[in-house]
Coordinates of C-alpha atoms in Angstrom, one line a residue:
M1 CA 0.2 0.5 0.0
T2 CA 0.7 3.3 -0.5
T3 CA 0.1 7.0 1.9
E4 CA 0.0 9.0 -1.5
T5 CA -2.8 8.7 -3.1
L6 CA -4.4 10.9 -5.7
G7 CA -7.6 11.6 -3.4
G8 CA -4.7 11.9 -0.9
V9 CA -2.9 14.7 -2.2
L10 CA -6.0 16.3 -3.8
A11 CA -7.4 16.3 -0.3
A12 CA -4.5 18.5 1.0
A13 CA -4.4 20.6 -1.9
L14 CA -7.6 21.7 -1.3
C15 CA -7.4 21.8 3.0
R16 CA -4.6 24.1 2.1
G17 CA -6.5 26.6 -0.8
G18 CA -9.1 26.8 2.3
R19 CA -11.5 29.6 2.0
A20 CA -10.7 30.7 -1.9
T21 CA -12.6 30.1 -3.9
A22 CA -12.2 26.7 -6.5
I23 CA -14.7 27.1 -8.8
R24 CA -16.8 29.4 -10.3
T25 CA -19.4 29.4 -12.7
R26 CA -22.1 32.3 -14.2
T27 CA -24.2 31.8 -10.7
A28 CA -22.0 31.2 -8.3
E29 CA -18.7 30.6 -6.5
T30 CA -17.5 27.4 -4.1
S31 CA -14.3 27.9 -1.8
H32 CA -12.0 25.2 -1.9
A33 CA -13.7 24.0 1.5
E34 CA -16.7 23.6 0.6
L35 CA -15.2 21.3 -2.3
L36 CA -13.6 19.5 -0.1
D37 CA -17.2 19.1 2.5
Q38 CA -19.0 18.2 -0.5
A39 CA -16.5 15.8 -1.8
A40 CA -15.6 13.9 1.3
R41 CA -19.9 13.5 1.8
F42 CA -20.3 12.8 -1.5
A43 CA -17.7 9.9 -1.1
N44 CA -19.3 8.5 2.4
A45 CA -22.8 8.8 0.9
L46 CA -21.8 5.8 -1.6
A47 CA -19.5 4.1 1.0
G48 CA -22.4 4.3 3.2
R49 CA -24.5 2.5 0.1
G50 CA -22.4 -0.4 0.0
V51 CA -19.8 0.7 -2.7
R52 CA -16.4 -0.2 -2.0
P53 CA -12.4 0.9 -2.9
G54 CA -11.7 -0.2 -6.3
D55 CA -15.4 -0.5 -7.4
R56 CA -16.6 1.6 -10.4
V57 CA -18.8 4.7 -10.6
A58 CA -20.1 6.2 -13.8
L59 CA -20.6 10.6 -13.8
M60 CA -21.9 11.9 -17.1
V61 CA -21.9 15.5 -15.3
A62 CA -22.5 19.4 -16.1
D63 CA -20.0 22.0 -15.9
R64 CA -20.7 23.0 -12.2
A65 CA -19.0 22.5 -8.9
E66 CA -20.8 19.6 -7.9
S67 CA -19.1 17.5 -11.2
V68 CA -16.3 18.5 -10.3
A69 CA -16.6 17.1 -6.3
A70 CA -18.3 14.4 -7.7
Y71 CA -14.7 13.3 -9.0
V72 CA -13.0 14.4 -6.0
G73 CA -14.9 12.1 -3.7
C74 CA -14.2 9.5 -6.1
F75 CA -10.6 9.8 -5.7
L76 CA -10.9 10.2 -1.8
G77 CA -13.5 6.9 -1.5
G78 CA -10.6 4.8 -4.0
F79 CA -13.2 4.2 -6.3
V80 CA -12.9 4.2 -9.9
A81 CA -14.6 7.2 -11.4
V82 CA -15.4 6.0 -14.9
H83 CA -16.6 9.9 -17.4
V84 CA -19.1 9.0 -19.3
N85 CA -19.8 11.5 -22.5
D86 CA -22.9 13.6 -21.6
R87 CA -23.1 14.1 -25.6
L88 CA -23.5 10.9 -27.0
A89 CA -26.4 9.3 -27.2
A90 CA -28.8 7.1 -25.6
P91 CA -27.8 3.9 -27.9
E92 CA -23.7 5.3 -26.6
I93 CA -24.5 5.7 -23.6
E94 CA -25.8 2.0 -23.3
A95 CA -22.8 0.2 -24.8
V96 CA -20.3 2.0 -21.8
L97 CA -22.7 1.3 -19.2
A98 CA -22.7 -2.2 -20.6
D99 CA -19.1 -1.9 -21.0
A100 CA -17.9 -0.3 -18.0
D101 CA -20.5 -2.2 -15.4
P102 CA -20.5 0.4 -12.8
R103 CA -21.6 -0.6 -8.9
A104 CA -23.2 3.7 -9.2
F105 CA -24.3 6.8 -11.9
V106 CA -24.0 10.3 -11.2
Y107 CA -25.1 12.2 -13.8
A108 CA -26.3 15.8 -14.4
G109 CA -30.1 16.3 -13.9
A110 CA -31.3 18.2 -17.1
L111 CA -30.4 14.7 -19.2
A112 CA -33.2 12.6 -16.8
S113 CA -35.3 12.2 -19.8
K114 CA -32.1 10.5 -21.5
V115 CA -31.2 8.7 -19.2
D116 CA -34.5 7.2 -18.5
T117 CA -34.0 5.4 -21.8
V118 CA -31.3 3.5 -20.7
A119 CA -30.3 0.0 -18.4
T120 CA -28.2 1.7 -15.5
P121 CA -26.8 0.9 -12.0
E122 CA -28.9 0.6 -9.1
L123 CA -27.5 3.7 -7.3
G124 CA -28.3 6.8 -8.9
V125 CA -27.9 10.3 -8.3
A126 CA -29.0 13.1 -10.3
I127 CA -27.1 17.3 -10.1
G128 CA -29.5 19.2 -10.1
E129 CA -33.3 19.4 -12.2
R130 CA -34.9 16.0 -11.3
A131 CA -33.0 12.2 -11.3
A132 CA -34.3 10.0 -13.3
G133 CA -36.6 6.8 -12.7
R134 CA -35.8 5.7 -8.9
H135 CA -32.4 7.9 -8.9
D136 CA -31.9 10.2 -6.1
D137 CA -30.2 13.8 -6.4
W138 CA -27.3 15.5 -5.0
A139 CA -28.6 17.9 -2.2
H140 CA -30.8 14.6 -0.6
L141 CA -27.6 12.0 -0.8
L142 CA -25.7 14.6 0.6
S143 CA -27.4 15.8 3.4
D144 CA -27.7 12.0 5.3
A145 CA -23.8 11.8 4.8
P146 CA -21.4 12.0 6.9
A147 CA -18.2 14.8 7.1
G148 CA -15.4 14.3 7.1
V149 CA -12.7 13.2 5.1
P150 CA -12.0 9.8 4.3
S151 CA -8.7 7.7 3.9
T152 CA -8.7 4.8 1.6
P153 CA -5.2 3.7 1.2
R154 CA -4.1 2.8 -3.1
R155 CA -1.6 1.1 -4.5
P156 CA -0.5 2.8 -7.3
D157 CA -1.2 0.4 -9.4
D158 CA -5.0 0.6 -8.6
L159 CA -7.4 2.3 -11.2
A160 CA -7.7 6.3 -10.8
I161 CA -10.3 6.6 -14.2
V162 CA -11.8 5.2 -16.8
G163 CA -12.2 7.5 -20.5
Y164 CA -14.0 6.3 -22.9
T165 CA -13.0 7.0 -27.0
S166 CA -14.1 5.2 -29.5
G167 CA -11.7 3.0 -31.7
T168 CA -12.6 3.5 -35.6
T169 CA -14.8 -0.1 -35.3
G170 CA -17.4 3.0 -33.6
T171 CA -16.7 -0.2 -30.2
P172 CA -16.3 2.1 -27.4
K173 CA -12.0 1.5 -25.6
G174 CA -11.8 2.6 -21.5
V175 CA -8.5 4.0 -21.5
M176 CA -7.2 2.9 -17.6
H177 CA -5.2 4.9 -15.9
S178 CA -3.9 4.5 -12.1
Q179 CA -3.3 6.0 -9.3
L180 CA 0.0 6.3 -10.7
T181 CA -0.8 7.7 -14.1
M182 CA -3.1 9.9 -12.6
L183 CA -0.4 11.8 -9.8
R184 CA 2.1 11.9 -12.2
A185 CA 0.1 14.1 -14.7
L186 CA -1.3 16.1 -11.5
R187 CA 2.1 16.9 -11.3
H188 CA 3.5 17.4 -14.6
M189 CA 0.6 19.7 -16.3
P190 CA 1.3 23.1 -14.3
T191 CA 5.1 22.5 -15.9
H192 CA 3.8 21.5 -18.9
F193 CA 0.9 24.5 -19.8
D194 CA 3.0 27.4 -17.4
F195 CA -0.2 26.7 -15.0
R196 CA 1.3 28.6 -10.9
P197 CA 0.1 28.8 -7.4
H198 CA -2.7 29.9 -7.9
S199 CA -3.6 30.6 -10.7
R200 CA -7.0 31.5 -12.5
C201 CA -8.3 29.3 -15.1
A202 CA -10.8 30.9 -17.9
F203 CA -11.6 27.4 -18.5
T204 CA -13.7 26.9 -22.0
G205 CA -13.1 23.6 -22.1
T206 CA -16.0 21.6 -20.6
L207 CA -16.2 18.3 -18.8
S208 CA -17.8 16.2 -21.7
F209 CA -13.9 16.3 -22.3
V210 CA -12.6 13.9 -19.6
A211 CA -8.6 15.5 -20.9
G212 CA -10.0 18.9 -19.2
L213 CA -10.4 17.0 -16.0
W214 CA -6.8 15.4 -15.3
G215 CA -5.1 17.7 -17.6
V216 CA -6.3 21.4 -16.7
L217 CA -9.0 21.5 -13.7
L218 CA -7.7 18.8 -10.9
P219 CA -3.6 20.6 -12.4
H220 CA -5.4 24.1 -11.0
L221 CA -6.9 22.5 -7.6
Y222 CA -3.8 20.3 -6.8
L223 CA -2.2 24.3 -7.3
G224 CA -4.8 26.0 -4.8
G225 CA -6.1 28.0 -8.4
E226 CA -9.4 28.7 -9.9
I227 CA -11.3 26.9 -11.9
S228 CA -14.3 29.7 -13.9
F229 CA -16.5 27.5 -16.5
M230 CA -17.0 29.3 -19.7
A231 CA -18.1 27.0 -21.5
G232 CA -20.2 27.9 -24.6
L233 CA -20.4 32.3 -23.4
A234 CA -19.7 33.9 -26.9
P235 CA -16.6 35.6 -27.3
D236 CA -17.1 39.0 -26.2
E237 CA -18.5 37.5 -22.7
W238 CA -15.8 35.2 -22.8
F239 CA -13.5 38.3 -22.4
D240 CA -15.4 40.3 -20.5
R241 CA -15.2 37.7 -17.7
M242 CA -11.5 37.5 -18.7
L243 CA -11.1 40.6 -17.5
A244 CA -13.7 41.1 -14.0
E245 CA -11.7 37.8 -12.7
R246 CA -7.4 39.0 -14.0
S247 CA -7.3 35.4 -15.5
H248 CA -4.3 33.8 -16.1
V249 CA -5.0 30.7 -18.0
T250 CA -7.2 30.3 -20.6
Y251 CA -8.1 27.9 -24.0
V252 CA -8.5 29.0 -27.0
P253 CA -11.1 26.3 -28.7
T254 CA -10.3 26.1 -32.6
P255 CA -13.9 27.7 -33.6
L256 CA -13.2 30.6 -32.1
A257 CA -9.5 31.3 -32.6
G258 CA -10.4 34.3 -34.8
A259 CA -13.2 35.3 -32.3
F260 CA -9.9 35.4 -29.6
V261 CA -7.7 37.3 -32.4
D262 CA -10.3 40.2 -33.2
E263 CA -10.6 40.0 -29.0
V264 CA -7.6 40.7 -28.4
H265 CA -6.8 43.6 -30.1
R266 CA -10.2 45.2 -29.2
R267 CA -9.3 44.4 -25.6
P268 CA -5.4 44.7 -25.3
Q269 CA -6.1 45.6 -21.5
V270 CA -6.9 41.5 -20.8
L271 CA -2.8 40.5 -22.3
E272 CA -2.1 41.9 -18.4
T273 CA -2.7 39.1 -16.6
L274 CA -3.2 36.5 -19.4
R275 CA -0.2 34.0 -19.1
S276 CA -1.3 31.8 -21.2
A277 CA -3.0 31.0 -24.0
I278 CA -3.6 26.9 -24.7
H279 CA -4.3 24.4 -27.6
S280 CA -4.4 20.8 -28.8
G281 CA -6.6 18.7 -30.3
S282 CA -8.0 20.0 -34.3
Q283 CA -5.5 21.8 -36.1
I284 CA -6.1 25.9 -36.4
P285 CA -5.6 26.8 -39.8
A286 CA -2.1 28.3 -40.2
P287 CA -3.3 31.6 -41.7
V288 CA -6.2 32.3 -38.0
L289 CA -2.8 30.3 -35.9
R290 CA -0.1 33.0 -37.0
A291 CA -3.3 35.4 -35.9
V292 CA -3.3 33.7 -32.9
V293 CA 1.2 34.4 -32.3
D294 CA 0.8 38.0 -32.9
A295 CA -1.3 39.0 -31.5
V296 CA -0.7 36.7 -28.2
G297 CA 3.0 36.3 -28.3
A298 CA 4.5 33.7 -26.5
R299 CA 2.2 33.0 -24.1
F300 CA 0.8 30.6 -26.7
G301 CA 0.7 27.3 -26.4
E302 CA -0.1 24.3 -28.4
S303 CA 0.4 20.7 -28.2
Y304 CA 0.0 17.2 -29.2
G305 CA -1.9 13.7 -26.2
L306 CA -4.2 11.3 -26.9
T307 CA -6.0 10.0 -23.8
E308 CA -4.0 7.2 -23.4
T309 CA -0.8 9.5 -22.7
G310 CA -2.9 11.1 -20.0
A311 CA -0.5 14.2 -20.3
P312 CA 0.9 15.3 -23.8
V313 CA 3.5 14.3 -24.7
T314 CA 4.5 18.1 -26.8
R315 CA 4.7 21.1 -26.8
T316 CA 5.9 24.6 -28.2
E317 CA 7.6 26.6 -26.3
A318 CA 7.9 30.3 -25.5
D319 CA 10.7 30.7 -27.5
D320 CA 9.5 29.1 -31.0
W321 CA 7.7 31.8 -32.3
S322 CA 10.7 34.4 -32.8
P323 CA 12.8 34.2 -35.6
G324 CA 15.3 32.2 -34.5
C325 CA 13.1 29.0 -34.0
A326 CA 15.0 26.1 -36.0
A327 CA 11.9 23.8 -37.3
E328 CA 11.2 23.7 -40.9
D329 CA 7.6 25.3 -39.5
V330 CA 6.5 25.8 -36.5
Y331 CA 3.0 26.6 -36.9
A332 CA 2.6 23.5 -38.3
S333 CA 3.8 21.2 -35.3
A334 CA 2.8 20.7 -32.9
G335 CA 6.1 21.6 -30.8
R336 CA 8.5 18.9 -29.5
C337 CA 9.1 15.5 -27.0
V338 CA 8.7 16.5 -23.1
H339 CA 10.9 15.5 -20.9
I340 CA 8.3 12.6 -19.4
A341 CA 7.7 11.2 -22.3
D342 CA 9.8 10.4 -25.8
V343 CA 8.2 9.7 -29.3
T344 CA 8.8 8.1 -32.2
I345 CA 8.5 8.3 -35.7
V346 CA 8.3 4.3 -37.5
G347 CA 7.8 2.7 -40.9
P348 CA 5.1 -0.4 -41.9
D349 CA 7.7 -3.3 -40.9
G350 CA 8.4 -1.3 -36.7
C351 CA 11.3 0.7 -37.7
E352 CA 12.5 4.0 -36.4
L353 CA 12.3 6.2 -39.1
P354 CA 15.1 9.0 -39.8
A355 CA 14.1 12.5 -39.5
G356 CA 11.7 14.6 -42.5
E357 CA 10.1 10.2 -43.6
T358 CA 7.1 9.9 -42.8
G359 CA 5.3 7.4 -40.8
E360 CA 3.3 5.7 -37.8
I361 CA 4.0 8.4 -34.5
T362 CA 4.8 5.9 -31.0
V363 CA 4.9 7.4 -28.1
R364 CA 6.4 6.0 -24.6
S365 CA 5.3 8.7 -21.6
D366 CA 5.6 8.1 -17.8
T367 CA 1.4 9.2 -18.0
Q368 CA 0.8 6.3 -20.5
F369 CA -2.4 4.2 -19.8
V370 CA -2.5 1.3 -18.3
G371 CA -4.8 -0.6 -20.9
Y372 CA -7.8 -1.0 -22.6
L373 CA -11.1 -1.4 -19.8
N374 CA -12.2 -5.9 -21.1
R375 CA -9.5 -5.4 -23.9
P376 CA -5.8 -7.4 -23.7
D377 CA -6.5 -8.1 -27.0
L378 CA -6.8 -4.0 -28.3
T379 CA -3.6 -3.1 -25.1
A380 CA -1.3 -5.8 -26.8
E381 CA -2.2 -4.4 -30.4
A382 CA -1.9 -0.8 -29.5
V383 CA 1.1 -1.1 -27.5
V384 CA 4.5 -3.1 -28.4
D385 CA 7.0 -2.6 -26.9
G386 CA 5.7 -0.1 -24.1
R387 CA 5.5 1.6 -27.2
L388 CA 2.0 2.9 -27.9
R389 CA 0.8 3.2 -31.7
T390 CA -0.9 6.0 -31.7
G391 CA -2.5 5.8 -35.6
D392 CA -1.3 9.2 -36.4
I393 CA 0.6 9.6 -39.2
G394 CA 3.3 12.2 -38.9
H395 CA 7.1 13.0 -39.1
L396 CA 9.9 14.7 -37.1
D397 CA 11.6 17.8 -38.1
A398 CA 15.9 18.2 -37.6
A399 CA 15.2 19.9 -34.3
G400 CA 12.7 17.3 -33.1
Y401 CA 9.7 19.4 -33.6
L402 CA 6.7 17.6 -34.4
Y403 CA 4.0 17.3 -37.1
V404 CA 1.1 15.6 -37.0
T405 CA -0.3 15.4 -41.0
D406 CA -2.6 12.6 -41.4
R407 CA -4.9 9.6 -39.3
A408 CA -4.0 6.2 -40.1
K409 CA -7.1 4.5 -38.6
D410 CA -9.6 8.3 -40.2
M411 CA -10.3 10.4 -37.6
I412 CA -11.9 13.1 -38.1
V413 CA -11.0 16.1 -35.5
S414 CA -13.7 18.8 -35.6
G415 CA -13.7 21.7 -32.9
G416 CA -11.3 19.6 -30.2
M417 CA -13.3 16.4 -31.0
N418 CA -12.4 13.6 -32.1
V419 CA -15.5 11.8 -34.4
Y420 CA -14.3 8.0 -35.9
P421 CA -16.0 7.6 -39.0
A422 CA -17.2 4.0 -38.3
E423 CA -19.6 5.2 -36.1
V424 CA -21.3 8.1 -38.2
E425 CA -21.6 5.3 -41.0
A426 CA -22.6 3.2 -38.2
A427 CA -25.7 5.0 -37.4
L428 CA -26.7 5.9 -41.2
A429 CA -26.5 2.3 -42.2
G430 CA -30.3 1.8 -41.9
V431 CA -31.3 5.2 -43.7
P432 CA -33.8 4.1 -46.6
G433 CA -32.6 4.7 -49.7
L434 CA -28.8 4.5 -48.3
A435 CA -27.2 1.8 -50.3
E436 CA -23.4 2.7 -49.6
I437 CA -22.0 5.7 -47.5
A438 CA -18.2 6.6 -46.6
V439 CA -17.6 9.9 -44.3
I440 CA -14.8 11.6 -44.5
G441 CA -13.3 14.8 -42.8
V442 CA -12.3 18.1 -44.8
P443 CA -11.0 21.3 -44.7
D444 CA -13.3 23.8 -42.1
E445 CA -12.4 26.7 -41.4
R446 CA -14.0 26.9 -38.1
W447 CA -13.9 23.5 -36.5
G448 CA -10.4 22.7 -38.5
E449 CA -12.8 19.8 -40.5
T450 CA -15.8 19.1 -40.3
V451 CA -18.1 15.8 -41.0
V452 CA -19.2 15.7 -45.0
A453 CA -21.1 11.6 -45.8
V454 CA -20.5 11.2 -49.4
A455 CA -23.7 8.1 -50.6
V456 CA -25.0 5.5 -53.3
G457 CA -28.3 5.7 -53.7
E458 CA -31.3 7.3 -53.8
R459 CA -30.9 11.4 -53.7
I460 CA -33.1 11.9 -50.6
D461 CA -33.2 14.6 -48.8
E462 CA -29.7 16.0 -47.4
A463 CA -31.9 17.0 -44.1
A464 CA -33.5 13.7 -43.1
V465 CA -29.9 11.7 -43.6
I466 CA -28.7 14.8 -41.1
G467 CA -31.1 13.7 -39.1
A468 CA -31.4 10.2 -39.4
A469 CA -27.2 10.3 -38.2
R470 CA -28.2 12.6 -35.0
A471 CA -31.1 10.7 -33.5
R472 CA -29.1 7.7 -32.8
I473 CA -25.3 9.4 -32.6
A474 CA -23.9 12.4 -30.5
S475 CA -24.9 15.8 -32.7
Y476 CA -21.2 16.8 -32.8
K477 CA -20.6 13.6 -34.9
K478 CA -23.5 13.8 -37.3
P479 CA -22.6 15.1 -41.0
T480 CA -22.9 18.1 -41.7
R481 CA -23.4 17.6 -45.5
V482 CA -24.3 15.0 -47.4
V483 CA -23.3 13.8 -51.1
F484 CA -24.4 11.9 -53.8
V485 CA -22.4 10.1 -56.1
D486 CA -23.4 6.6 -58.5
A487 CA -20.3 4.5 -57.3
L488 CA -17.7 4.9 -54.0
P489 CA -14.3 4.8 -55.4
R490 CA -12.4 2.1 -54.7
T491 CA -8.4 0.1 -54.1
A492 CA -7.2 -2.8 -55.8
S493 CA -8.3 -4.8 -52.2
L494 CA -11.4 -3.1 -53.6
K495 CA -11.8 -1.2 -49.8
V496 CA -13.0 2.3 -50.4
D497 CA -10.7 4.6 -51.4
K498 CA -11.3 7.7 -49.4
P499 CA -8.2 9.6 -49.6
E500 CA -9.3 9.9 -53.5
L501 CA -12.7 11.3 -51.8
R502 CA -11.0 13.6 -49.8
R503 CA -9.1 15.3 -53.3
R504 CA -11.9 14.7 -55.0
W505 CA -13.4 17.1 -52.6
A506 CA -10.7 19.7 -52.7
A507 CA -11.1 19.2 -56.3
G508 CA -14.2 21.3 -56.0
E509 CA -15.4 17.9 -57.5
L510 CA -17.9 16.5 -54.7
S511 CA -21.5 18.6 -54.7

């Protein structure tokens, strides 16, 4: 056993934070001490209802203090937090819950009507609004729970969190992170993105995505800092809040990068306190990225990582935006490898390739996941000799900068969110009149990439096809365009030639 656990480290940090604000929303503030009290009562309440250390607790929550307390409470109780994206459609939620087999389920009350249609654990807790079916609500659960921070011994290799990511087959995969990998990520992220003690973060990300939890939110709590939820705000409101709260850190979503530049030029006083403007995920178009760097300079940081790596494994540094940068094109790069990781490029035979040659990106990291839940076969495919085969294609230049140029398995990154074509294709498979469907990602000025469905069959109404997808999968995965063709191009092995479809789109041959 170890006396140092993720829950214990966070409890000590929240205790130090005391009355200082930990979580801020448009309408409320929650102090570090209040957050710790809620988390402890939640852990004790679940323990009182039979949830034991090592049991899984699924969380599908919204951006509010109680949601953060639920996660911290899981770590205090030694429960394994299973992250469920609240944007998933009901069948996707059911698939995740069936795979994870949680002992309890915590969800945003606003999603109760969706939860009503899903098979869930008997022990369910709704945060805010109404509970689904027989489930309890957060306020009632905590009102009867004893106070006092539990101390739950855990081993370094005990699981702490499972974050789900879909595979190219559309099957959800539970990415398992241990106490050790999460503690390492917690302590690395302040260095990675220049988070400092008592940092105030304008958090434009959301708890829909697990990386925001372990990459930004928990590290700020660890530092005695403050998270202000700002997802969904219009750019002028975002800057109003940053100016009023004197924010030190913000995340720049790809779709809002251009508006971010406009607001910085309009209100440059935000730079008096802003120290870091961070970005990762879908690539910002090069002209917009240059404008971002021109506006904020060395404050901007780009990075590359995956759910499987925990913390990002590369990033740009302040000096990279100076004329003397040795990168072949720093504006197209994801920066260089950080000290906790090692990145190489390999060919089809698995052998390492020299600088400048394109192949699959592989990673070894101190924060690397420990495997896929219930899928040792997929774990063995993904991790070879301790190295993660990312499925991403790219190259390293002579100075060590990484360039992610494609995805081996056609994953689409739209607005920082991963969309797998196979999931969209499966959702459209039963639409009457569609004989064949192929989904590709195409460049989009606002989102980085957008989803396009190329169909063979009756030329039915585009809105009907998009509506059918929306009913079966998360809205962000639905096609924004449906294009009809007489036949899909195929390779010599009779597989759909998606590179050819992307070429035809770029050439204006699809309409």
